[in-house]
Amino acid sequence: MSSTIELGKISLSVFGESHGPAIGVVIDNLPAGEEIDIEKLLEFMARRAPKKDGTSTMRNETDFPNIISGFYNGKTTGEALCAVIKNSDQHSNDYKDISSLARPGHADYTGYVRYNGANDRRGGGHFSGRLTASLVFAGAICGQMLEKRGIVTGAHIYSIANKKDTAFDPARLNAKTLQAVKKKYLPVIDDNADEKMRTVIQKARESLDSVGGIIECGAIGVPCGIGDPVFGGLENRISQLVFAIPAVKGIEFGAGFAAAELMGSQNNDEFYIEENMVKTRTNNAGGILGGISNGMPIIFRAAFKPTPSIARPQNTVDFVQNKNDVIEIKGRHDPCIVPRAVPCVEAALNIALMSFLC
Amino acid sequence: MSSTIELGKISLSVFGESHGPAIGVVIDNLPAGEEIDIEKLLEFMARRAPKKDGTSTMRNETDFPNIISGFYNGKTTGEALCAVIKNSDQHSNDYKDISSLARPGHADYTGYVRYNGANDRRGGGHFSGRLTASLVFAGAICGQMLEKRGIVTGAHIYSIANKKDTAFDPARLNAKTLQAVKKKYLPVIDDNADEKMRTVIQKARESLDSVGGIIECGAIGVPCGIGDPVFGGLENRISQLVFAIPAVKGIEFGAGFAAAELMGSQNNDEFYIEENMVKTRTNNAGGILGGISNGMPIIFRAAFKPTPSIARPQNTVDFVQNKNDVIEIKGRHDPCIVPRAVPCVEAALNIALMSFLC
Amino acid sequence: MSSTIELGKISLSVFGESHGPAIGVVIDNLPAGEEIDIEKLLEFMARRAPKKDGTSTMRNETDFPNIISGFYNGKTTGEALCAVIKNSDQHSNDYKDISSLARPGHADYTGYVRYNGANDRRGGGHFSGRLTASLVFAGAICGQMLEKRGIVTGAHIYSIANKKDTAFDPARLNAKTLQAVKKKYLPVIDDNADEKMRTVIQKARESLDSVGGIIECGAIGVPCGIGDPVFGGLENRISQLVFAIPAVKGIEFGAGFAAAELMGSQNNDEFYIEENMVKTRTNNAGGILGGISNGMPIIFRAAFKPTPSIARPQNTVDFVQNKNDVIEIKGRHDPCIVPRAVPCVEAALNIALMSFLC
Amino acid sequence: MSSTIELGKISLSVFGESHGPAIGVVIDNLPAGEEIDIEKLLEFMARRAPKKDGTSTMRNETDFPNIISGFYNGKTTGEALCAVIKNSDQHSNDYKDISSLARPGHADYTGYVRYNGANDRRGGGHFSGRLTASLVFAGAICGQMLEKRGIVTGAHIYSIANKKDTAFDPARLNAKTLQAVKKKYLPVIDDNADEKMRTVIQKARESLDSVGGIIECGAIGVPCGIGDPVFGGLENRISQLVFAIPAVKGIEFGAGFAAAELMGSQNNDEFYIEENMVKTRTNNAGGILGGISNGMPIIFRAAFKPTPSIARPQNTVDFVQNKNDVIEIKGRHDPCIVPRAVPCVEAALNIALMSFLC
């Protein structure tokens, strides 16, 4: 359990380093005979690609996933599906001179200690955000399988710095909202939020700084009864996957941290019958009770810290020479990775949900 | 992966239902030859027991863990350690008449659907908070092992409803603070917070309602380099365990959700050398970078929703007859489970940390 | 992965030491709502109990499994099922004086090194054959579930020393044969074999020696398509479980080792259609091709070494004092554990098969 | 758990189909900073390549492993190591006309049912012996790590059909024997056996038939105390890996099936002290007691059935049309896969041992 994870019958093995030859993923034990629409898959992955409008890095990442096993005649074979994504445009030199200076907020130092200096640190190595391309690939595959089972998932930028989008309506979230937001350049519900967020990102860029944000993610159509108690609940599994996305520092389901300030009589979601189905009027539970789906929309939010790579000089240490120093990070970096992280969070949810359905 | 979890070399298997004969846990592959101080173990477990001052239920739970394997001559044998905790004082009748009415906020309905009605629903069955006694037992064992390795963990009530305690000082958390809070009846740092929290709990009780809160948990002495990237990071593993505690709806590490509103230059923890060790001046990372410990205190917070069992009449459904109804929950219930949940959160951290150290 | 094993969705956690308070097992994630006939369960377990005719030890083991979770109203709840079997009649004194002398063929020395001397060595501790009572309990539960799915399993003594029973007819094995042999005192097909085997065991006892043997095990009614390729095949999983039974030193499927001397044209099982079903005329494959069942009977054999506890003086070492010595094992021991191991092997198969069906 | 396996801290994920673009493997959590000699790695893998003397297929497999992650500056990085081996020379047409006829002894029919016809059946697909190149790659990596820890492993052809090589001397196996046999074209100890085996293979080829055999494998230098009881023993883990090699139908450790005919007094390996170390005079245990190494050589044998692909016409079924038919397998096939399987068995042992040492 490190870059490989077993989730019910499915397992995932993510590999690669930022500046090595390639990254990729093996997904084992997917259901057989599932059609995968490659165009849709690439669209999903494209949502993670750098934005060309200044809200993200200008690196030209080409993330074409070369599927080398487990896929035949347009369908999953049911056997281990491996996709390899070549690395290119690596500009290793950008990183050359900082190799033993710990970039604050990065895993340079912890990775160095963990691996006794043997890990490939160029560009963040295995800790790079680039690795999320593998997660997104797996999530795109799972998303298509979920749709065939009547489940639609989606995510939007809930906030960047202190600029907030309209939140999902937890009890009435619908497919239209989830689909609409996917098509937007900045995935927000409220177009005013788009403007404010661009501005705050642009300002961060100009001041050689960065901003973080919160992504809200949801699923509709998940039938009641999915999940397991104790360690195998939806919350356990979703969070285990979401924390695989670099920069995530928190996760909350339904009312989340706000529930801690509610009274029980406010927070409890009363049940009622509508069209012969059990529903709840509110959805503070985020669709999950006892780790198990209750048939209402599943809702959670993930908090992203601001991009640690900033161009300003920062105090730090040289962890090889064990002495204080100052670092100036060169290269091109996202002043805000939140927009590109939206499909990553959605991917984590897709994988978690699909893992319970096969 | 449901009530059994594999964590590196260790695995945990939690069993039992609230009104069955017993609950318990099997911990497999613990290090051999570790002395366990049973008195200290019972003290740890006693912190989870109901408080007798009105802040919690008056049920007389006796949680004596009967260790039936893996423990010999005062030491772990290295083989599967099983503890059984008998159930008593069950008062099943209290629950009799509500058995097919879904208590809002509880897993009655979701568990019923998940298990096709076959699960033992009395008193919440396997979903009951009582199951956390097993987790606390395992955490108490792991805590003693951590101490021998120079690691001290602890937790306090960060807030109940909107009443807040002083937060841990993330960069300067010390053993004294962690130890002191354990001895308090209500585990808070600030004695004024104690008073305010009691009052808000008492008011909730009187109004037949309940309140939630946030628990903050920390560890000091964790060496740099503990944890794994991607799926096996400290955050992934800790959250997987923390979400096994009923009523947890969110978790955040270090600055957590607040980090989403900081600038990179504010959130980045600058490194420096002190006494030949690499440290950071701030600790917004909560001691974790890239899933791996950086040698600073590990800090996280877990949000608990208010106790779903409230005495007020609530609208709900009869999920067997599929019709609307009203429920009045009888029996004795905590108006706030947060005080008793403190050792549960600490236990989750202990287990997670220990799983990386063997 | 030691005394806990994950098998598809099911997991098993076996605990206990021979002379500790109890042994037992937790089975997690069994299907919910499955009726368990306790009488039949005890009958299954009784087949593992010592025989009173001199073919086995005279120790009076009472193996009553106290089910303390996961079982309610005569049915599985779907949640972790735990059974505890108390130890009694332990006669620790028998073993007292040999505690640092390695009994040849036993795990005294290897366990001592593995656990740095901390393991409970009394009576073999966690390595004792007594632990198989837990496996048999789990196998008895799974066996009842298999029967409801049209699958019947069974096992017989294929040989003791050089005395052989009639082998199962691999292509025509039927329920009648499997059921008949279960009722016999010595589970053999050929009554003449019974006599010869008793004699060889009796002789071994009289000469203060012991004998081993081979158990053949089979299943009918397993539909085609059960199992997984590579690491998750039927052979991989069955053998992983069978080697959990102490004294097993080999396993073979279908023609097994004999297949290594056949020509391809002899060993290949030709397919044909009968009653609209695909069958094979021979069954050298033991019902498994590529790790996956082909619809024919599943057949395998497990080789048991002779009981290592023999009353004769044996050269050995004192592994604490690190010097040569001579051991005389006292106490009551089976001159042949094969008859009692029959339900253990059957249990391993039942667990393996059931793990693929839920 | 199918083509992915977790073994202690290591995990393995094997992917690919015989006629797809590539096969490969991800090995997660290897120790960091281990030098890998690529030349030696290729030599190891070359031992699996087809022999050019008529003892195996004439297919020109090029098995060059392209390491795309986890390897940097000649050393393991400690992160997921992925190797991709391109497929070439696929001659799919050879298999075209037999695609719905079940080749006897192959997984065509069982795979078809398991995957509802969606698996890539060309050339055996995921069930092909070609997949063992991935296993051998992983085993070669682990073998180099073992050597640095003083452990040497090796394997030889114990028998082909009824032609036997000299067996390993179980109590006195040494590095010289293990190394010498690796360099031979046919890995046998006794040069006379080489001649006899070639003849029996040649005869099989001429008669359009095939032969199987037994491979014996051993390790020296494994310290006492490696392994775990119950499900995590050396035997459990080795057999779980060995049964991942197609055509294996049996495995035995030490005296194995022969032990079933020995008396306890013959089979027990008496301990003695030599040069301050605990040893056994005989080694019927194959170096394993209670699942744990005892410091003596580890010895086991795996039985391979004869190659199921034979050129003779065979009765079979068309599993799509569900009718009887006759198959004539075209293409080039090994009349005996045993020589090429030798490094596969060795690889399985290497992986199993290394999984206990990290």
PDB file of N, CA and C in Angstrom, chain C residues 73 105 232 236 254 328:
ATOM      1  N   ASN C  73     -30.432 -14.296  15.034  1.00  0.00           N
ATOM      2  CA  ASN C  73     -31.657 -14.990  14.602  1.00  0.00           C
ATOM      3  C   ASN C  73     -31.357 -16.130  13.650  1.00  0.00           C
ATOM      4  N   GLY C 105      11.088 -31.225  13.830  1.00  0.00           N
ATOM      5  CA  GLY C 105       9.896 -31.196  12.982  1.00  0.00           C
ATOM      6  C   GLY C 105       8.868 -30.174  13.423  1.00  0.00           C
ATOM      7  N   GLY C 232      -4.471 -14.859  -8.701  1.00  0.00           N
ATOM      8  CA  GLY C 232      -5.759 -15.045  -8.035  1.00  0.00           C
ATOM      9  C   GLY C 232      -6.488 -16.290  -8.469  1.00  0.00           C
ATOM     10  N   ASN C 236      -3.845 -20.998  -6.673  1.00  0.00           N
ATOM     11  CA  ASN C 236      -3.113 -20.079  -5.789  1.00  0.00           C
ATOM     12  C   ASN C 236      -3.840 -19.941  -4.461  1.00  0.00           C
ATOM     13  N   GLY C 254      -5.546 -32.077  -9.755  1.00  0.00           N
ATOM     14  CA  GLY C 254      -5.802 -33.009 -10.852  1.00  0.00           C
ATOM     15  C   GLY C 254      -4.737 -34.081 -10.882  1.00  0.00           C
ATOM     16  N   GLU C 328      12.992 -36.027  24.975  1.00  0.00           N
ATOM     17  CA  GLU C 328      11.968 -37.079  25.017  1.00  0.00           C
ATOM     18  C   GLU C 328      10.631 -36.396  25.213  1.00  0.00           C
TER      19      GLU C 328
END
